[in-house]
Amino acid sequence: MHDDDLIARAKAWLAEDPDDDTRTELAELIDTGAHTELAARFAGTLQFGTAGLRGELGAGPLRMNRSVVIRAAAGLAAYLKQQGRTDGLVVVGYDARHKSADFARDTAAVMTGAGLRAAVLPRPLPTPVLAYAIRHLGAAAGVEVTASHNPPRDNGYKVYLGDGSQIVPPADAEIAAEIDAIGSLHDVPRPDSGWEILDDSVLDAYLARTDAVLADGSPRTARTVYTAMHGVGKDVLLAAFARAGFPEPVLVAEQAEPDPDFPTVSFPNPEEPGAMDLAFAKARETAPDLIIANDPDADRCAVAVEDAGEWRMLRGDEVGALLAAHLVARGAQGTFAESIVSSSLLGRIAEKAGLPYEETLTGFKWIARVDGLRYGYEEALGYCVDPDGVRDKDGITAALLITELASELKERGRTLLDLLDDLAVEHGLHATDQLSVRVQDLSVIGAAMRRLREEPPTELAGLPIVKAEDLTRGTDQLPPTDGLRYTLTGARVIVRPSGTEPKLKCYLEVVVPVESRAALPTARTKAAELLATIKRDLSTAAGI
C-alpha cells in the first residue's frame, strides 16, 4: 500500500474509532510516521470465520478493538434479521480479558439499536454458561467475548446460533458478507441502554444442571487441587463441587483470581510447558488424588495425576478415553463422537459397547452437531458430557465427571492410571503425541503444507503409508478442510494449520497390541520410540 493511501486509511479509521485508548495509540502511529506498524494493521481486515474473530488487541482493521467488534455485531444483527429473527434475543457473555466488558457492552448496544433484544451475563463467567444460556433462554444467537487460552495481548469474538453450538458454514460466510457490507460506524445505531443485564438465575440454572452429569449416590471422596489459570472458572467450579458434595478443592492461590495479564504463565494454556508448575507444587504440598485445571474461559479441563512419584498431565486423549469408559460403565446411550485429530481409542470403546460412533472435523462446532450425541471430546482438552445442556465443550462438568470417576476408583483402591492400563490391555495401547510449531511468519505454514502435498512421504519411522488423503477435497464422511491425513500400519498422522493460533499442528497416534498388563512397559517403550521417530521423519518431510 502506498504511504499516502496508508495514512489516509488510518486517518479515516481514526475519525470513526469510539475508543480513547486505540484512538491515542493510532494517532501516535500516524504522527510518528510508523509506516511498517501501520501497514501491519491496515493491510487487510481481521477475517470472520467459523472461530468468529480472534486477534491481537490494538487499533486498526487487523486488530481486535471496539470498531471491529461493532462491525461484527452489526453484521450478525443484519444476518439474524435476514433469517427472519427480527425480534430475536441475543445473549452476550464475556471473560476477564482486557476490553472484554467493553466488547460485550458494544455488542448489546448494536443488537438493541438494530431492533433485536439483548441480554448480557451479569459478570465475567465461563463460556459454557453462555452456551447453556442460549438454549435455556430460547435465544436466536449468542456471543462470547473471549480469546480462550491465547496470550494476554489477544481477544476474540465467538458466535453461537440458537441451537447453542458455534457457527459453521455457510453461516460464517453469510455473517462475514453482512459485516463487509457495513458502511460508516456512524451509521450503526448504538443506544446507551435498552438491553437487559441478567441476574444470577441463569447461572443458578446452569449449576443445577451440573448435578445431572453425576450418578445418584456415587462416591464423592476424591480430593483435588484446582487452578483457574488466572481465568473465570474458580467461583463456578467451586459452587459446582460444593453442590455435588465433593471435598472443597485446594486452590492454586497465585492463579485463582481473574487477571488479564496472566502473570505466572507464558501462555495461559494447561498444555503449554510450565503452565501447570504451580499446580504441581501445590499437589506436592497437599497430596490430592488429582489436579484439575481450567483454561481462562473454563471450557477446557486438564487433569494431572501422580505417576511413579511425579505429577504429570494426562493427555486430552487419555482423559477422553477415561470419561468414555466411565459413561459406558454407567450405561450411557447415544452417539460417541470426536474430531479426526483425537485418538481412535474412542471408536474402539464405543464399538465394544455397541454404541454409535462418529468422527468430525476439528472443533466443537462440528462435534456438537452430531445426531444423537451423548458424549463428545477433542484431544485439546475439550469434553462435552451433557450435550442437552451445553452443546459445546464444558470444563466445569468435565471436571465433575472425572472427579466422580476418580472417587469411584479410589473406593476400590484403584486410580485413573489403573483404568488406563485396563483400556490398553483391552483395546491395545493407543499412544498419541503432537508436533506443534508456532511461527511468526504464517507463510512458513503454507510452505510446509505445500511441500507435503508436492513431495508426500511414502513412509514414516519405517512404517509404510498405506493411505494418504488431502482433506481439502473432503471425504465420504467429512466436508473439505485444510489438512492431510496419513494412515500407516499401526499408526496415523494428521497435519493441519491451527484455526485459532499461528501454529502448524501435527497429530500422531500409534497403536501397539498388548497381551497382558505385564507387557505394558515394553509396549509403552515401543510406542514412545515410534512416536519420536515419526515426529522426526515428519519434521524433515515438512521442512520445519
Coordinates of C-alpha atoms in Angstrom, one line a residue:
M1 CA 0.0 0.0 0.0
H2 CA 1.3 3.5 -0.9
D3 CA 2.3 5.6 2.1
D4 CA -0.2 8.3 1.3
D5 CA -3.0 5.7 1.0
L6 CA -1.9 4.1 4.2
I7 CA -2.1 7.4 6.1
A8 CA -5.4 8.3 4.6
R9 CA -6.9 5.0 5.6
A10 CA -5.5 5.2 9.1
K11 CA -7.0 8.8 9.5
A12 CA -10.4 7.6 8.2
W13 CA -10.3 4.8 10.8
L14 CA -9.3 7.2 13.5
A15 CA -12.2 9.5 12.7
E16 CA -14.6 6.7 13.5
D17 CA -12.9 5.0 16.4
P18 CA -15.0 5.2 19.5
D19 CA -12.3 4.1 22.0
D20 CA -10.0 6.6 23.6
D21 CA -7.2 4.0 24.1
T22 CA -7.0 2.9 20.5
R23 CA -7.5 6.5 19.2
T24 CA -4.5 7.6 21.2
E25 CA -2.5 4.6 20.0
L26 CA -3.4 5.2 16.3
A27 CA -2.9 8.9 16.4
E28 CA 0.7 8.4 17.7
L29 CA 1.4 5.9 15.0
I30 CA 0.2 8.4 12.4
D31 CA 2.1 11.3 13.9
T32 CA 5.4 9.4 14.1
G33 CA 5.0 8.0 10.6
A34 CA 5.3 4.4 11.8
H35 CA 4.6 3.0 8.4
T36 CA 5.7 -0.5 9.0
E37 CA 3.4 -0.8 12.0
L38 CA 0.5 0.9 10.3
A39 CA 0.9 -1.4 7.3
A40 CA 0.7 -4.4 9.7
R41 CA -2.6 -3.1 10.9
F42 CA -4.2 -1.8 7.7
A43 CA -3.0 -4.4 5.1
G44 CA -6.4 -6.1 5.3
T45 CA -9.2 -6.9 7.8
L46 CA -9.5 -9.5 10.5
Q47 CA -11.4 -12.3 8.9
F48 CA -14.6 -13.5 10.4
G49 CA -14.8 -17.3 10.2
T50 CA -16.0 -20.4 11.9
A51 CA -14.0 -19.4 15.0
G52 CA -15.6 -15.9 14.8
L53 CA -12.8 -13.4 15.3
R54 CA -9.6 -13.7 17.3
G55 CA -6.5 -11.5 17.2
E56 CA -4.2 -9.1 19.0
L57 CA -5.7 -6.1 20.7
G58 CA -4.9 -2.7 19.1
A59 CA -6.1 -0.1 16.7
G60 CA -6.9 -0.9 13.0
P61 CA -8.8 -3.4 11.0
L62 CA -6.3 -6.2 11.5
R63 CA -6.6 -6.0 15.3
M64 CA -9.3 -6.7 17.9
N65 CA -10.8 -3.4 19.0
R66 CA -14.2 -1.8 19.5
S67 CA -14.5 -0.7 15.9
V68 CA -14.0 -4.2 14.6
V69 CA -16.4 -5.6 17.3
I70 CA -19.2 -3.1 16.4
R71 CA -18.9 -4.0 12.8
A72 CA -19.1 -7.7 13.7
A73 CA -22.1 -7.2 15.9
A74 CA -23.9 -5.1 13.2
G75 CA -23.2 -7.9 10.6
L76 CA -24.5 -10.5 13.0
A77 CA -27.6 -8.4 13.6
A78 CA -28.2 -8.0 9.9
Y79 CA -27.8 -11.7 9.4
L80 CA -30.3 -12.6 12.1
K81 CA -32.9 -10.2 10.6
Q82 CA -32.2 -11.7 7.2
Q83 CA -33.0 -15.1 8.7
G84 CA -36.4 -13.7 10.0
R85 CA -35.3 -13.3 13.6
T86 CA -36.3 -9.7 13.6
D87 CA -37.0 -9.5 17.3
G88 CA -34.8 -12.4 18.5
L89 CA -32.9 -12.4 21.7
V90 CA -29.0 -12.3 21.6
V91 CA -27.3 -13.4 24.8
V92 CA -23.8 -12.0 25.4
G93 CA -21.1 -13.4 27.7
Y94 CA -17.6 -12.3 28.3
D95 CA -14.4 -13.3 30.1
A96 CA -12.0 -11.1 32.1
R97 CA -9.5 -10.2 29.4
H98 CA -8.6 -6.6 28.5
K99 CA -11.6 -4.9 26.7
S100 CA -13.9 -7.9 27.1
A101 CA -16.5 -6.0 29.1
D102 CA -16.4 -3.1 26.5
F103 CA -16.8 -5.5 23.6
A104 CA -19.8 -7.2 25.3
R105 CA -21.5 -3.8 26.0
D106 CA -20.9 -2.7 22.4
T107 CA -22.5 -5.9 21.2
A108 CA -25.6 -5.4 23.3
A109 CA -25.9 -1.8 22.2
V110 CA -25.7 -2.7 18.5
M111 CA -28.3 -5.5 18.9
T112 CA -30.6 -3.1 20.7
G113 CA -30.1 -0.5 18.0
A114 CA -30.9 -3.0 15.3
G115 CA -34.3 -3.8 17.0
L116 CA -33.2 -7.1 18.4
R117 CA -33.3 -7.9 22.1
A118 CA -30.1 -8.3 24.0
A119 CA -29.2 -9.8 27.4
V120 CA -25.7 -9.7 29.0
L121 CA -24.5 -12.1 31.6
P122 CA -24.0 -10.4 35.0
R123 CA -20.2 -10.6 35.1
P124 CA -17.3 -12.4 33.5
L125 CA -18.3 -16.1 33.5
P126 CA -17.2 -19.4 31.9
T127 CA -18.0 -19.8 28.2
P128 CA -20.2 -22.9 28.9
V129 CA -22.5 -20.7 31.0
L130 CA -23.1 -18.6 27.8
A131 CA -23.6 -21.7 25.7
Y132 CA -26.1 -23.0 28.3
A133 CA -27.9 -19.7 28.5
I134 CA -28.7 -19.6 24.7
R135 CA -30.8 -22.8 24.9
H136 CA -32.1 -22.1 28.3
L137 CA -33.5 -18.7 27.3
G138 CA -34.5 -19.7 23.8
A139 CA -32.2 -17.1 22.2
A140 CA -31.7 -16.6 18.5
A141 CA -27.9 -16.3 18.9
G142 CA -25.2 -15.9 21.5
V143 CA -21.9 -14.1 21.6
E144 CA -19.0 -14.9 23.9
V145 CA -16.1 -12.4 24.1
T146 CA -13.0 -14.5 24.8
A147 CA -9.7 -15.5 23.4
S148 CA -9.8 -18.7 25.5
H149 CA -6.2 -19.7 26.2
N150 CA -4.4 -17.3 23.8
P151 CA -1.7 -14.9 25.0
P152 CA -2.7 -11.9 27.1
R153 CA -2.4 -9.5 24.2
D154 CA -5.3 -11.2 22.3
N155 CA -9.0 -11.2 22.5
G156 CA -11.8 -12.8 20.4
Y157 CA -15.5 -13.0 19.5
K158 CA -17.2 -16.3 19.3
V159 CA -20.7 -16.6 17.8
Y160 CA -23.3 -19.2 18.5
L161 CA -26.7 -19.7 16.9
G162 CA -29.9 -20.6 18.6
D163 CA -29.1 -24.3 18.8
G164 CA -26.4 -23.4 21.3
S165 CA -23.5 -24.5 19.2
Q166 CA -20.9 -22.4 17.3
I167 CA -21.5 -21.3 13.8
V168 CA -20.4 -23.5 10.8
P169 CA -20.5 -22.9 7.1
P170 CA -22.4 -21.4 5.4
A171 CA -23.5 -19.2 8.3
D172 CA -19.9 -17.9 8.9
A173 CA -19.6 -16.7 5.3
E174 CA -23.1 -15.2 5.3
I175 CA -22.3 -13.2 8.5
A176 CA -19.0 -12.2 7.1
A177 CA -20.7 -10.8 4.0
E178 CA -23.0 -8.7 6.2
I179 CA -20.0 -7.4 8.1
D180 CA -18.3 -6.4 4.9
A181 CA -21.5 -4.5 3.8
I182 CA -21.4 -2.3 6.9
G183 CA -20.5 1.3 5.9
S184 CA -19.6 4.0 8.3
L185 CA -19.7 3.2 12.0
H186 CA -21.6 6.4 12.4
D187 CA -24.5 4.7 10.7
V188 CA -24.6 1.9 13.2
P189 CA -27.1 2.8 16.0
R190 CA -25.7 2.2 19.5
P191 CA -28.1 3.4 22.2
D192 CA -26.9 3.9 25.7
S193 CA -29.4 1.5 27.2
G194 CA -32.3 -0.9 26.4
W195 CA -30.7 -4.2 26.9
E196 CA -31.0 -6.5 29.9
I197 CA -28.3 -7.3 32.4
L198 CA -29.2 -10.8 33.6
D199 CA -29.2 -11.8 37.2
D200 CA -27.8 -15.0 38.7
S201 CA -30.9 -17.1 37.8
V202 CA -29.3 -18.3 34.5
L203 CA -26.1 -19.3 36.4
D204 CA -28.2 -21.0 39.1
A205 CA -30.0 -23.0 36.4
Y206 CA -26.7 -24.0 34.9
L207 CA -25.3 -25.1 38.3
A208 CA -28.5 -27.0 39.0
R209 CA -27.9 -28.9 35.7
T210 CA -24.3 -29.7 36.5
D211 CA -25.6 -32.2 39.1
A212 CA -27.2 -34.2 36.4
V213 CA -23.9 -35.4 35.0
L214 CA -23.2 -37.4 38.1
A215 CA -24.8 -40.7 39.1
D216 CA -27.2 -40.7 42.1
G217 CA -25.4 -41.9 45.2
S218 CA -22.0 -42.1 43.6
P219 CA -18.8 -41.7 45.8
R220 CA -17.7 -38.1 46.1
T221 CA -14.4 -38.6 48.0
A222 CA -11.6 -37.7 45.6
R223 CA -9.6 -34.7 46.8
T224 CA -8.4 -32.1 44.2
V225 CA -6.0 -29.3 43.7
Y226 CA -7.6 -26.7 41.3
T227 CA -6.2 -23.9 39.2
A228 CA -8.3 -21.4 37.2
M229 CA -5.2 -20.3 35.3
H230 CA -6.0 -16.6 36.0
G231 CA -9.4 -17.1 34.3
V232 CA -13.0 -17.0 35.3
G233 CA -13.6 -20.6 36.3
K234 CA -13.0 -20.6 40.1
D235 CA -16.3 -19.4 41.5
V236 CA -18.4 -21.6 39.2
L237 CA -16.3 -24.7 39.7
L238 CA -16.2 -24.3 43.5
A239 CA -20.0 -23.9 43.5
A240 CA -20.5 -26.9 41.3
F241 CA -18.2 -29.1 43.5
A242 CA -19.9 -27.9 46.7
R243 CA -23.4 -28.7 45.3
A244 CA -22.1 -32.2 44.3
G245 CA -20.7 -32.8 47.8
F246 CA -17.0 -33.2 46.8
P247 CA -14.3 -32.1 49.1
E248 CA -13.5 -28.4 48.5
P249 CA -10.7 -28.2 46.0
V250 CA -7.4 -26.7 47.2
L251 CA -6.8 -23.6 45.2
V252 CA -3.5 -22.6 43.5
A253 CA -3.8 -19.2 45.0
E254 CA -1.4 -17.4 42.6
Q255 CA -3.7 -18.3 39.7
A256 CA -7.1 -18.3 41.4
E257 CA -8.4 -14.8 40.5
P258 CA -9.0 -13.4 37.1
D259 CA -6.1 -11.4 35.8
P260 CA -5.9 -10.4 32.1
D261 CA -2.1 -10.2 32.2
F262 CA -1.7 -13.9 33.2
P263 CA 1.4 -13.0 35.2
T264 CA 2.5 -16.5 36.2
V265 CA 2.4 -18.2 32.8
S266 CA 3.9 -17.6 29.3
F267 CA 0.7 -18.9 27.7
P268 CA -2.5 -19.4 29.9
N269 CA -3.0 -22.9 28.4
P270 CA -2.6 -26.0 30.7
E271 CA -0.9 -27.8 27.7
E272 CA 1.9 -25.3 27.4
P273 CA 5.2 -26.0 29.2
G274 CA 5.4 -24.5 32.7
A275 CA 1.7 -23.6 32.9
M276 CA 1.0 -26.3 35.5
D277 CA 4.1 -25.9 37.6
L278 CA 2.4 -24.0 40.4
A279 CA -0.4 -26.7 40.5
F280 CA 2.3 -29.5 40.7
A281 CA 4.0 -27.6 43.6
K282 CA 0.6 -27.3 45.4
A283 CA 0.0 -31.0 44.8
R284 CA 3.4 -32.0 46.3
E285 CA 2.4 -30.0 49.4
T286 CA -1.1 -31.4 49.8
A287 CA -1.1 -34.9 48.2
P288 CA -4.5 -34.8 46.5
D289 CA -6.0 -37.6 44.3
L290 CA -5.8 -35.4 41.2
I291 CA -5.2 -31.9 39.9
I292 CA -7.9 -30.1 37.9
A293 CA -7.1 -27.1 35.7
N294 CA -9.4 -25.0 33.6
D295 CA -8.2 -22.7 30.8
P296 CA -9.1 -19.0 31.3
D297 CA -12.7 -19.2 29.9
A298 CA -13.2 -22.6 31.6
D299 CA -14.4 -24.5 28.6
R300 CA -11.4 -26.9 28.7
C301 CA -10.4 -29.2 31.5
A302 CA -6.9 -30.5 32.2
V303 CA -6.3 -33.4 34.6
A304 CA -3.0 -34.3 36.2
V305 CA -2.2 -37.4 38.4
E306 CA 0.7 -38.7 40.4
D307 CA 2.7 -41.3 38.4
A308 CA 5.6 -43.1 40.0
G309 CA 6.1 -40.3 42.5
E310 CA 5.9 -37.4 39.9
W311 CA 2.9 -35.4 38.9
R312 CA 2.1 -35.4 35.2
M313 CA -0.6 -34.1 33.0
L314 CA -2.8 -36.6 31.3
R315 CA -3.2 -36.1 27.6
G316 CA -6.5 -35.0 26.4
D317 CA -6.9 -38.3 24.7
E318 CA -6.3 -40.1 27.9
V319 CA -9.0 -38.1 29.7
G320 CA -11.3 -38.5 26.7
A321 CA -11.0 -42.3 27.0
L322 CA -11.4 -42.3 30.8
L323 CA -14.6 -40.3 30.6
A324 CA -15.9 -42.5 27.8
A325 CA -15.2 -45.7 29.8
H326 CA -16.9 -44.1 32.8
L327 CA -20.1 -43.3 30.8
V328 CA -20.2 -46.7 29.2
A329 CA -19.9 -48.3 32.7
R330 CA -22.9 -46.2 33.8
G331 CA -24.9 -47.4 30.8
A332 CA -24.9 -44.3 28.7
Q333 CA -26.8 -44.5 25.5
G334 CA -26.3 -42.4 22.3
T335 CA -23.6 -41.5 19.9
F336 CA -20.0 -41.0 21.0
A337 CA -18.1 -38.5 18.8
E338 CA -14.7 -37.0 18.4
S339 CA -12.7 -35.0 15.9
I340 CA -10.4 -36.6 13.4
V341 CA -7.3 -35.4 15.3
S342 CA -8.3 -37.3 18.5
S343 CA -7.4 -40.9 19.5
S344 CA -9.1 -43.7 17.7
L345 CA -9.4 -45.4 21.1
L346 CA -12.9 -43.8 21.5
G347 CA -14.1 -45.7 18.4
R348 CA -12.9 -49.0 20.0
I349 CA -14.6 -48.2 23.3
A350 CA -17.9 -47.3 21.5
E351 CA -17.7 -50.4 19.2
K352 CA -17.2 -52.8 22.2
A353 CA -20.1 -51.2 24.0
G354 CA -22.4 -51.4 20.9
L355 CA -22.8 -47.6 20.7
P356 CA -22.8 -45.4 17.6
Y357 CA -19.6 -43.5 16.9
E358 CA -18.8 -40.6 14.6
E359 CA -15.7 -38.7 13.6
T360 CA -15.9 -35.0 12.7
L361 CA -13.7 -32.2 11.5
T362 CA -11.7 -30.4 14.2
G363 CA -13.7 -28.2 16.6
F364 CA -16.7 -28.5 18.8
K365 CA -18.8 -26.6 16.3
W366 CA -18.8 -29.9 14.4
I367 CA -18.9 -32.4 17.3
A368 CA -21.9 -30.6 18.8
R369 CA -23.9 -31.2 15.6
V370 CA -23.6 -35.0 15.6
D371 CA -27.1 -36.5 15.6
G372 CA -28.0 -38.2 18.9
L373 CA -24.8 -37.0 20.6
R374 CA -24.3 -38.4 24.1
Y375 CA -20.6 -37.7 24.5
G376 CA -18.0 -35.8 22.5
Y377 CA -14.4 -34.9 23.0
E378 CA -11.4 -33.4 21.4
E379 CA -7.7 -34.0 22.2
A380 CA -7.2 -30.3 23.0
L381 CA -8.7 -30.8 26.5
G382 CA -12.4 -30.3 25.4
Y383 CA -15.2 -32.6 26.6
C384 CA -18.9 -32.4 26.1
V385 CA -20.5 -34.6 28.8
D386 CA -24.0 -33.0 28.9
P387 CA -24.9 -32.2 25.3
D388 CA -28.6 -31.5 26.1
G389 CA -27.5 -28.7 28.5
V390 CA -24.3 -27.4 26.9
R391 CA -23.8 -28.1 23.2
D392 CA -20.1 -27.3 23.4
K393 CA -17.1 -28.2 25.5
D394 CA -17.5 -27.6 29.2
G395 CA -14.6 -27.6 31.6
I396 CA -16.8 -27.5 34.7
T397 CA -19.0 -30.6 34.1
A398 CA -16.0 -32.5 32.7
A399 CA -14.2 -31.7 36.0
L400 CA -17.1 -33.1 38.0
L401 CA -17.3 -36.3 35.9
I402 CA -13.6 -37.1 36.1
T403 CA -13.6 -36.4 39.9
E404 CA -16.6 -38.8 40.3
L405 CA -14.6 -41.4 38.3
A406 CA -11.5 -40.9 40.5
S407 CA -13.7 -41.2 43.6
E408 CA -15.3 -44.5 42.4
L409 CA -11.8 -45.9 41.6
K410 CA -10.5 -44.6 45.0
E411 CA -13.2 -46.5 46.8
R412 CA -11.9 -49.7 45.1
G413 CA -8.2 -48.9 45.9
R414 CA -7.5 -48.0 42.2
T415 CA -6.5 -44.9 40.2
L416 CA -7.1 -43.3 36.9
L417 CA -3.8 -44.8 35.7
D418 CA -5.1 -48.3 36.6
L419 CA -8.1 -47.8 34.4
L420 CA -5.9 -46.5 31.5
D421 CA -3.9 -49.8 31.8
D422 CA -7.2 -51.8 31.7
L423 CA -8.1 -50.0 28.5
A424 CA -4.7 -50.6 26.9
V425 CA -4.9 -54.3 27.6
E426 CA -8.5 -54.5 26.3
H427 CA -8.1 -52.4 23.2
G428 CA -4.4 -52.0 22.5
L429 CA -2.1 -49.2 23.7
H430 CA -3.2 -46.1 21.9
A431 CA -0.3 -43.6 22.3
T432 CA -0.6 -40.0 21.0
D433 CA 1.8 -37.1 20.6
Q434 CA 1.9 -33.8 18.8
L435 CA 4.4 -31.9 16.7
S436 CA 3.3 -28.3 17.1
V437 CA 5.3 -25.4 15.5
R438 CA 4.5 -21.8 16.5
V439 CA 5.5 -19.3 13.8
Q440 CA 5.9 -15.6 13.4
D441 CA 5.5 -15.7 9.6
L442 CA 2.3 -17.5 8.5
S443 CA 3.9 -18.3 5.1
V444 CA 6.0 -20.9 6.9
I445 CA 2.9 -22.9 7.5
G446 CA 1.8 -22.6 3.9
A447 CA 5.2 -23.7 2.6
A448 CA 5.2 -26.8 4.9
M449 CA 1.7 -27.8 3.7
R450 CA 2.7 -27.2 0.0
R451 CA 5.9 -29.3 0.4
L452 CA 4.0 -32.2 1.9
R453 CA 1.5 -32.1 -0.9
E454 CA 4.1 -31.8 -3.7
E455 CA 6.5 -34.3 -2.2
P456 CA 4.4 -36.6 0.1
P457 CA 6.3 -39.0 2.3
T458 CA 5.9 -42.7 1.5
E459 CA 6.9 -43.9 5.0
L460 CA 7.4 -42.6 8.5
A461 CA 9.5 -44.4 11.1
G462 CA 9.9 -47.2 8.7
L463 CA 6.1 -47.8 8.6
P464 CA 4.7 -47.6 5.1
I465 CA 2.0 -45.0 4.4
V466 CA -0.9 -47.2 3.2
K467 CA -3.3 -44.3 2.5
A468 CA -2.6 -40.5 2.0
E469 CA -5.6 -38.2 2.0
D470 CA -5.7 -34.5 1.1
L471 CA -8.6 -33.3 3.2
T472 CA -9.2 -30.2 1.1
R473 CA -11.1 -32.5 -1.2
G474 CA -13.3 -33.8 1.6
T475 CA -14.1 -37.5 2.1
D476 CA -17.3 -39.5 2.2
Q477 CA -17.7 -38.6 5.8
L478 CA -16.1 -35.2 6.1
P479 CA -16.5 -31.8 4.4
P480 CA -13.4 -30.2 2.9
T481 CA -10.8 -28.7 5.3
D482 CA -7.1 -27.7 5.0
G483 CA -5.4 -30.8 6.2
L484 CA -3.5 -34.0 5.3
R485 CA -4.2 -37.5 6.8
Y486 CA -1.7 -40.4 6.5
T487 CA -2.7 -43.9 7.5
L488 CA 0.2 -46.2 8.3
T489 CA 0.4 -49.7 9.5
G490 CA -0.4 -49.3 13.2
A491 CA -0.2 -45.5 13.2
R492 CA -2.0 -42.4 12.0
V493 CA -0.8 -38.8 11.3
I494 CA -2.8 -35.6 10.6
V495 CA -1.2 -32.3 9.7
R496 CA -3.2 -29.1 9.7
P497 CA -2.8 -25.3 10.3
S498 CA -4.4 -24.3 13.7
G499 CA -7.7 -22.4 13.3
T500 CA -7.0 -20.1 16.3
E501 CA -3.2 -19.6 16.6
P502 CA -0.2 -19.1 14.3
K503 CA 0.7 -22.8 14.6
L504 CA 1.2 -25.8 12.3
K505 CA -0.1 -28.8 14.2
C506 CA 0.7 -32.5 13.5
Y507 CA -1.2 -35.1 15.4
L508 CA 0.4 -38.5 15.8
E509 CA -1.0 -41.8 17.1
V510 CA 0.4 -45.3 17.3
V511 CA -1.4 -48.4 18.3
V512 CA 0.6 -51.3 19.9
P513 CA -1.2 -54.6 20.8
V514 CA -0.9 -55.6 24.4
E515 CA -1.3 -59.2 25.5
S516 CA -1.3 -58.6 29.3
R517 CA -0.6 -56.0 32.0
A518 CA 2.9 -57.4 32.2
A519 CA 3.5 -56.5 28.6
L520 CA 2.6 -52.8 29.1
P521 CA 6.1 -51.4 29.9
T522 CA 7.5 -52.9 26.7
A523 CA 4.5 -51.7 24.7
R524 CA 5.0 -48.1 26.1
T525 CA 8.7 -48.1 25.3
K526 CA 7.9 -49.3 21.7
A527 CA 5.2 -46.6 21.3
A528 CA 7.4 -43.8 22.6
E529 CA 10.2 -44.8 20.2
L530 CA 7.8 -45.0 17.2
L531 CA 6.2 -41.6 18.1
A532 CA 9.7 -39.9 18.4
T533 CA 10.8 -41.3 15.1
I534 CA 7.6 -40.4 13.3
K535 CA 7.9 -36.9 14.7
R536 CA 11.5 -36.6 13.4
D537 CA 10.7 -38.0 10.0
L538 CA 7.6 -35.8 9.6
S539 CA 9.5 -32.7 10.6
T540 CA 12.1 -33.5 7.9
A541 CA 9.4 -34.2 5.3
A542 CA 7.6 -30.9 6.1
G543 CA 10.8 -28.9 6.3
I544 CA 10.0 -27.5 9.7

